[in-house]
Amino acid sequence: EDKFPRGLILQDAVVATREVSHQPDGPWPVELENGKTAGALEIQWRFLEAAGKYLQGRDAEIDWLLESWSFVLDSFATNPNALIGGVDWITKRWLLEKFAEAESLSWDDPWLLSLDLEYHNIDPSRGLFFQVKAGKRITDWNQSVRIKNASYRPPANSRAAGRSQAVAWFRDSELPYVINWDSIASGPQDILVMSDPFSTYTSEVSAFLRR
């Protein structure tokens, strides 16, 4: 705990996130608990410096993460378009801006709304994200973190394992169900709450499905 940068606790994380999301071009100031104001990128740099101080050189994966983190922060300040294909909102904004400009569309045009939806289509043959040609740096980055098995094998050390177990079971059943990030429900009163993101809940899910 003493390794974290001091004086960077946000006054209200939800409000700060919303305000930053409404400023696509920066400068992203946020209110701190101590009454001061700091830039969102400044806070990120402070955390990156602390992470590098204590974690640099531990292993190749951590070094790659630290270097990529630095690349993203530097690109935000100097050349955001270098992140096209790597940072989602920058990619989508660039794509929609280019299309709106080419077709002389206003931002409330229904055509742009349909493109917004198709951008998130996870089918590689239809999703617009997959059609974006990123630079070599981002392409190498994407390829290094994309694991084919991840599309059908969840992380084994989180509640995603329990959710996946439930999805597979309900897919072959005729029971109504709702699966959220932190809960599984079947029927109006039968619900399993999974509040700990780092627990697999596989045994709890098995018991829940046997009811």
mmCIF file of C-alpha atoms in Angstrom:
data_model
loop_
_atom_site.group_PDB
_atom_site.id
_atom_site.type_symbol
_atom_site.label_atom_id
_atom_site.label_comp_id
_atom_site.label_asym_id
_atom_site.label_seq_id
_atom_site.Cartn_x
_atom_site.Cartn_y
_atom_site.Cartn_z
ATOM 1 C CA GLU A 1 0.000 0.000 0.000
ATOM 2 C CA ASP A 2 2.851 2.413 0.748
ATOM 3 C CA LYS A 3 4.076 1.929 -2.819
ATOM 4 C CA PHE A 4 1.108 3.785 -4.321
ATOM 5 C CA PRO A 5 1.578 7.447 -5.301
ATOM 6 C CA ARG A 6 0.248 9.741 -2.599
ATOM 7 C CA GLY A 7 -2.339 12.472 -2.981
ATOM 8 C CA LEU A 8 -4.072 11.010 -6.027
ATOM 9 C CA ILE A 9 -7.329 9.698 -4.568
ATOM 10 C CA LEU A 10 -10.255 10.963 -6.638
ATOM 11 C CA GLN A 11 -12.990 12.990 -4.994
ATOM 12 C CA ASP A 12 -15.609 10.971 -6.878
ATOM 13 C CA ALA A 13 -14.426 8.283 -9.290
ATOM 14 C CA VAL A 14 -17.809 7.951 -11.015
ATOM 15 C CA VAL A 15 -18.120 11.683 -11.660
ATOM 16 C CA ALA A 16 -14.494 11.879 -12.813
ATOM 17 C CA THR A 17 -14.969 9.014 -15.256
ATOM 18 C CA ARG A 18 -18.093 10.607 -16.705
ATOM 19 C CA GLU A 19 -16.457 14.017 -17.067
ATOM 20 C CA VAL A 20 -13.371 12.567 -18.742
ATOM 21 C CA SER A 21 -15.531 10.562 -21.146
ATOM 22 C CA HIS A 22 -17.245 13.788 -22.238
ATOM 23 C CA GLN A 23 -13.929 15.430 -23.192
ATOM 24 C CA PRO A 24 -12.518 13.453 -26.123
ATOM 25 C CA ASP A 25 -9.825 16.053 -26.749
ATOM 26 C CA GLY A 26 -8.719 16.631 -23.167
ATOM 27 C CA PRO A 27 -7.311 18.118 -21.033
ATOM 28 C CA TRP A 28 -9.190 15.785 -18.628
ATOM 29 C CA PRO A 29 -8.856 17.565 -15.259
ATOM 30 C CA VAL A 30 -10.255 15.650 -12.280
ATOM 31 C CA GLU A 31 -10.991 16.680 -8.703
ATOM 32 C CA LEU A 32 -8.958 15.003 -5.968
ATOM 33 C CA GLU A 33 -9.979 14.142 -2.438
ATOM 34 C CA ASN A 34 -7.503 16.697 -1.067
ATOM 35 C CA GLY A 35 -9.282 19.522 -2.910
ATOM 36 C CA LYS A 36 -6.684 19.848 -5.642
ATOM 37 C CA THR A 37 -7.092 19.232 -9.363
ATOM 38 C CA ALA A 38 -4.906 16.979 -11.482
ATOM 39 C CA GLY A 39 -4.925 15.870 -15.086
ATOM 40 C CA ALA A 40 -6.024 12.313 -15.793
ATOM 41 C CA LEU A 41 -2.876 11.686 -17.833
ATOM 42 C CA GLU A 42 -0.720 13.119 -15.059
ATOM 43 C CA ILE A 43 -2.261 10.617 -12.650
ATOM 44 C CA GLN A 44 -1.628 7.793 -15.100
ATOM 45 C CA TRP A 45 2.019 8.826 -15.477
ATOM 46 C CA ARG A 46 2.447 8.888 -11.705
ATOM 47 C CA PHE A 47 1.075 5.369 -11.382
ATOM 48 C CA LEU A 48 3.195 4.184 -14.295
ATOM 49 C CA GLU A 49 6.327 5.601 -12.663
ATOM 50 C CA ALA A 50 5.481 3.843 -9.401
ATOM 51 C CA ALA A 51 4.761 0.572 -11.200
ATOM 52 C CA GLY A 52 8.024 0.814 -13.110
ATOM 53 C CA LYS A 53 9.987 1.519 -9.939
ATOM 54 C CA TYR A 54 8.799 -1.630 -8.202
ATOM 55 C CA LEU A 55 8.011 -3.992 -11.088
ATOM 56 C CA GLN A 56 10.402 -3.198 -13.956
ATOM 57 C CA GLY A 57 12.520 -6.219 -14.811
ATOM 58 C CA ARG A 58 10.420 -8.744 -12.924
ATOM 59 C CA ASP A 59 9.564 -10.641 -16.100
ATOM 60 C CA ALA A 60 9.088 -10.093 -19.834
ATOM 61 C CA GLU A 61 5.312 -9.764 -19.640
ATOM 62 C CA ILE A 62 5.428 -7.030 -17.000
ATOM 63 C CA ASP A 63 8.081 -5.144 -18.955
ATOM 64 C CA TRP A 64 5.890 -5.376 -22.066
ATOM 65 C CA LEU A 65 2.893 -4.047 -20.128
ATOM 66 C CA LEU A 66 4.867 -1.127 -18.709
ATOM 67 C CA GLU A 67 6.305 -0.233 -22.104
ATOM 68 C CA SER A 68 2.885 -0.441 -23.775
ATOM 69 C CA TRP A 69 1.341 1.664 -21.001
ATOM 70 C CA SER A 70 3.997 4.320 -21.601
ATOM 71 C CA PHE A 71 3.402 4.205 -25.361
ATOM 72 C CA VAL A 72 -0.336 4.789 -24.900
ATOM 73 C CA LEU A 73 0.111 7.728 -22.531
ATOM 74 C CA ASP A 74 2.731 9.338 -24.734
ATOM 75 C CA SER A 75 0.536 8.892 -27.815
ATOM 76 C CA PHE A 76 -2.424 10.533 -26.094
ATOM 77 C CA ALA A 77 -0.335 13.662 -25.644
ATOM 78 C CA THR A 78 1.504 13.712 -28.970
ATOM 79 C CA ASN A 79 -0.314 11.640 -31.610
ATOM 80 C CA PRO A 80 -3.648 10.048 -30.599
ATOM 81 C CA ASN A 81 -4.133 8.592 -34.077
ATOM 82 C CA ALA A 82 -1.189 6.292 -33.379
ATOM 83 C CA LEU A 83 -3.629 4.431 -31.120
ATOM 84 C CA ILE A 84 -6.168 3.690 -33.860
ATOM 85 C CA GLY A 85 -6.879 -0.014 -33.737
ATOM 86 C CA GLY A 86 -5.582 -0.263 -30.179
ATOM 87 C CA VAL A 87 -7.697 2.094 -28.059
ATOM 88 C CA ASP A 88 -11.376 1.476 -28.639
ATOM 89 C CA TRP A 89 -12.903 4.942 -28.342
ATOM 90 C CA ILE A 90 -10.196 6.569 -30.434
ATOM 91 C CA THR A 91 -10.689 3.947 -33.130
ATOM 92 C CA LYS A 92 -14.461 4.308 -33.222
ATOM 93 C CA ARG A 93 -14.334 8.090 -33.169
ATOM 94 C CA TRP A 94 -11.866 8.146 -36.071
ATOM 95 C CA LEU A 95 -13.972 5.695 -38.071
ATOM 96 C CA LEU A 96 -17.217 7.609 -37.554
ATOM 97 C CA GLU A 97 -15.584 10.972 -38.259
ATOM 98 C CA LYS A 98 -14.115 9.711 -41.521
ATOM 99 C CA PHE A 99 -17.428 8.230 -42.622
ATOM 100 C CA ALA A 100 -19.441 11.306 -41.628
ATOM 101 C CA GLU A 101 -17.003 13.523 -43.511
ATOM 102 C CA ALA A 102 -17.059 11.345 -46.626
ATOM 103 C CA GLU A 103 -20.865 11.155 -46.702
ATOM 104 C CA SER A 104 -21.551 14.691 -45.379
ATOM 105 C CA LEU A 105 -23.550 13.326 -42.447
ATOM 106 C CA SER A 106 -24.558 15.066 -39.230
ATOM 107 C CA TRP A 107 -23.846 13.336 -35.924
ATOM 108 C CA ASP A 108 -27.540 12.582 -35.374
ATOM 109 C CA ASP A 109 -27.874 10.748 -38.685
ATOM 110 C CA PRO A 110 -29.348 7.217 -38.210
ATOM 111 C CA TRP A 111 -26.696 5.871 -40.559
ATOM 112 C CA LEU A 112 -24.011 6.716 -38.013
ATOM 113 C CA LEU A 113 -26.027 5.008 -35.285
ATOM 114 C CA SER A 114 -26.131 1.805 -37.314
ATOM 115 C CA LEU A 115 -22.378 2.045 -37.884
ATOM 116 C CA ASP A 116 -21.901 2.546 -34.163
ATOM 117 C CA LEU A 117 -23.678 -0.758 -33.541
ATOM 118 C CA GLU A 118 -21.844 -2.610 -36.296
ATOM 119 C CA TYR A 119 -18.523 -1.406 -34.931
ATOM 120 C CA HIS A 120 -19.104 -3.627 -31.893
ATOM 121 C CA ASN A 121 -20.241 -6.675 -33.854
ATOM 122 C CA ILE A 122 -17.924 -9.470 -32.687
ATOM 123 C CA ASP A 123 -18.263 -11.362 -35.973
ATOM 124 C CA PRO A 124 -14.923 -10.699 -37.733
ATOM 125 C CA SER A 125 -16.682 -10.744 -41.111
ATOM 126 C CA ARG A 126 -19.096 -7.969 -40.078
ATOM 127 C CA GLY A 127 -17.646 -6.002 -37.189
ATOM 128 C CA LEU A 128 -16.234 -2.685 -38.382
ATOM 129 C CA PHE A 129 -13.441 -2.795 -35.818
ATOM 130 C CA PHE A 130 -11.919 -5.740 -37.647
ATOM 131 C CA GLN A 131 -11.798 -3.723 -40.874
ATOM 132 C CA VAL A 132 -9.589 -1.007 -39.373
ATOM 133 C CA LYS A 133 -5.996 -1.194 -40.540
ATOM 134 C CA ALA A 134 -3.848 -0.205 -37.601
ATOM 135 C CA GLY A 135 -0.191 0.767 -37.712
ATOM 136 C CA LYS A 136 2.493 -1.869 -37.221
ATOM 137 C CA ARG A 137 2.967 -1.053 -33.548
ATOM 138 C CA ILE A 138 -0.717 -1.499 -32.748
ATOM 139 C CA THR A 139 -1.046 -4.527 -35.035
ATOM 140 C CA ASP A 140 1.812 -6.276 -33.250
ATOM 141 C CA TRP A 141 0.261 -5.294 -29.939
ATOM 142 C CA ASN A 142 -3.153 -6.679 -30.886
ATOM 143 C CA GLN A 143 -1.716 -9.939 -32.154
ATOM 144 C CA SER A 144 0.324 -10.425 -29.009
ATOM 145 C CA VAL A 145 -2.664 -10.147 -26.671
ATOM 146 C CA ARG A 146 -5.288 -11.958 -28.731
ATOM 147 C CA ILE A 147 -5.576 -15.577 -27.716
ATOM 148 C CA LYS A 148 -7.862 -17.623 -29.932
ATOM 149 C CA ASN A 149 -8.968 -19.870 -27.083
ATOM 150 C CA ALA A 150 -10.168 -16.817 -25.142
ATOM 151 C CA SER A 151 -13.251 -16.677 -27.358
ATOM 152 C CA TYR A 152 -14.559 -19.855 -25.742
ATOM 153 C CA ARG A 153 -12.357 -20.474 -22.690
ATOM 154 C CA PRO A 154 -12.747 -17.906 -19.901
ATOM 155 C CA PRO A 155 -10.030 -16.982 -17.395
ATOM 156 C CA ALA A 156 -9.793 -19.815 -14.896
ATOM 157 C CA ASN A 157 -9.083 -17.546 -11.927
ATOM 158 C CA SER A 158 -12.145 -15.290 -11.953
ATOM 159 C CA ARG A 159 -15.929 -15.472 -11.792
ATOM 160 C CA ALA A 160 -15.888 -15.672 -15.584
ATOM 161 C CA ALA A 161 -15.279 -19.392 -15.076
ATOM 162 C CA GLY A 162 -18.558 -19.741 -13.201
ATOM 163 C CA ARG A 163 -20.439 -17.623 -15.728
ATOM 164 C CA SER A 164 -19.112 -19.743 -18.584
ATOM 165 C CA GLN A 165 -20.166 -22.885 -16.773
ATOM 166 C CA ALA A 166 -23.688 -21.500 -16.436
ATOM 167 C CA VAL A 167 -23.835 -20.366 -20.072
ATOM 168 C CA ALA A 168 -22.919 -23.852 -21.286
ATOM 169 C CA TRP A 169 -25.511 -25.460 -19.020
ATOM 170 C CA PHE A 170 -28.403 -23.114 -19.824
ATOM 171 C CA ARG A 171 -27.647 -23.268 -23.539
ATOM 172 C CA ASP A 172 -28.735 -26.903 -23.522
ATOM 173 C CA SER A 173 -31.733 -26.371 -21.244
ATOM 174 C CA GLU A 174 -35.147 -24.835 -21.780
ATOM 175 C CA LEU A 175 -35.186 -22.868 -18.540
ATOM 176 C CA PRO A 176 -35.343 -19.066 -18.569
ATOM 177 C CA TYR A 177 -32.204 -17.413 -17.243
ATOM 178 C CA VAL A 178 -30.335 -14.136 -16.861
ATOM 179 C CA ILE A 179 -26.549 -14.017 -16.519
ATOM 180 C CA ASN A 180 -24.943 -10.749 -15.424
ATOM 181 C CA TRP A 181 -21.366 -9.854 -14.528
ATOM 182 C CA ASP A 182 -21.967 -10.634 -10.872
ATOM 183 C CA SER A 183 -25.037 -12.862 -10.738
ATOM 184 C CA ILE A 184 -26.914 -15.743 -12.308
ATOM 185 C CA ALA A 185 -30.689 -16.014 -12.141
ATOM 186 C CA SER A 186 -33.216 -18.599 -13.223
ATOM 187 C CA GLY A 187 -36.791 -17.719 -12.465
ATOM 188 C CA PRO A 188 -38.018 -14.776 -10.391
ATOM 189 C CA GLN A 189 -36.600 -15.927 -7.036
ATOM 190 C CA ASP A 190 -33.682 -18.240 -7.819
ATOM 191 C CA ILE A 191 -30.481 -16.175 -7.950
ATOM 192 C CA LEU A 192 -26.789 -16.725 -7.277
ATOM 193 C CA VAL A 193 -24.795 -13.608 -6.399
ATOM 194 C CA MET A 194 -21.092 -13.627 -7.316
ATOM 195 C CA SER A 195 -19.724 -10.485 -5.703
ATOM 196 C CA ASP A 196 -16.029 -11.429 -5.667
ATOM 197 C CA PRO A 197 -14.516 -10.986 -9.160
ATOM 198 C CA PHE A 198 -11.493 -13.107 -8.211
ATOM 199 C CA SER A 199 -13.442 -16.183 -7.122
ATOM 200 C CA THR A 200 -14.370 -18.783 -9.744
ATOM 201 C CA TYR A 201 -17.678 -19.788 -8.085
ATOM 202 C CA THR A 202 -17.573 -23.073 -9.994
ATOM 203 C CA SER A 203 -18.725 -25.167 -7.031
ATOM 204 C CA GLU A 204 -21.448 -22.657 -6.177
ATOM 205 C CA VAL A 205 -22.622 -22.599 -9.792
ATOM 206 C CA SER A 206 -22.691 -26.406 -9.904
ATOM 207 C CA ALA A 207 -24.864 -26.484 -6.790
ATOM 208 C CA PHE A 208 -27.084 -23.731 -8.193
ATOM 209 C CA LEU A 209 -27.636 -25.605 -11.451
ATOM 210 C CA ARG A 210 -28.531 -28.835 -9.637
ATOM 211 C CA ARG A 211 -31.455 -27.249 -7.814
#
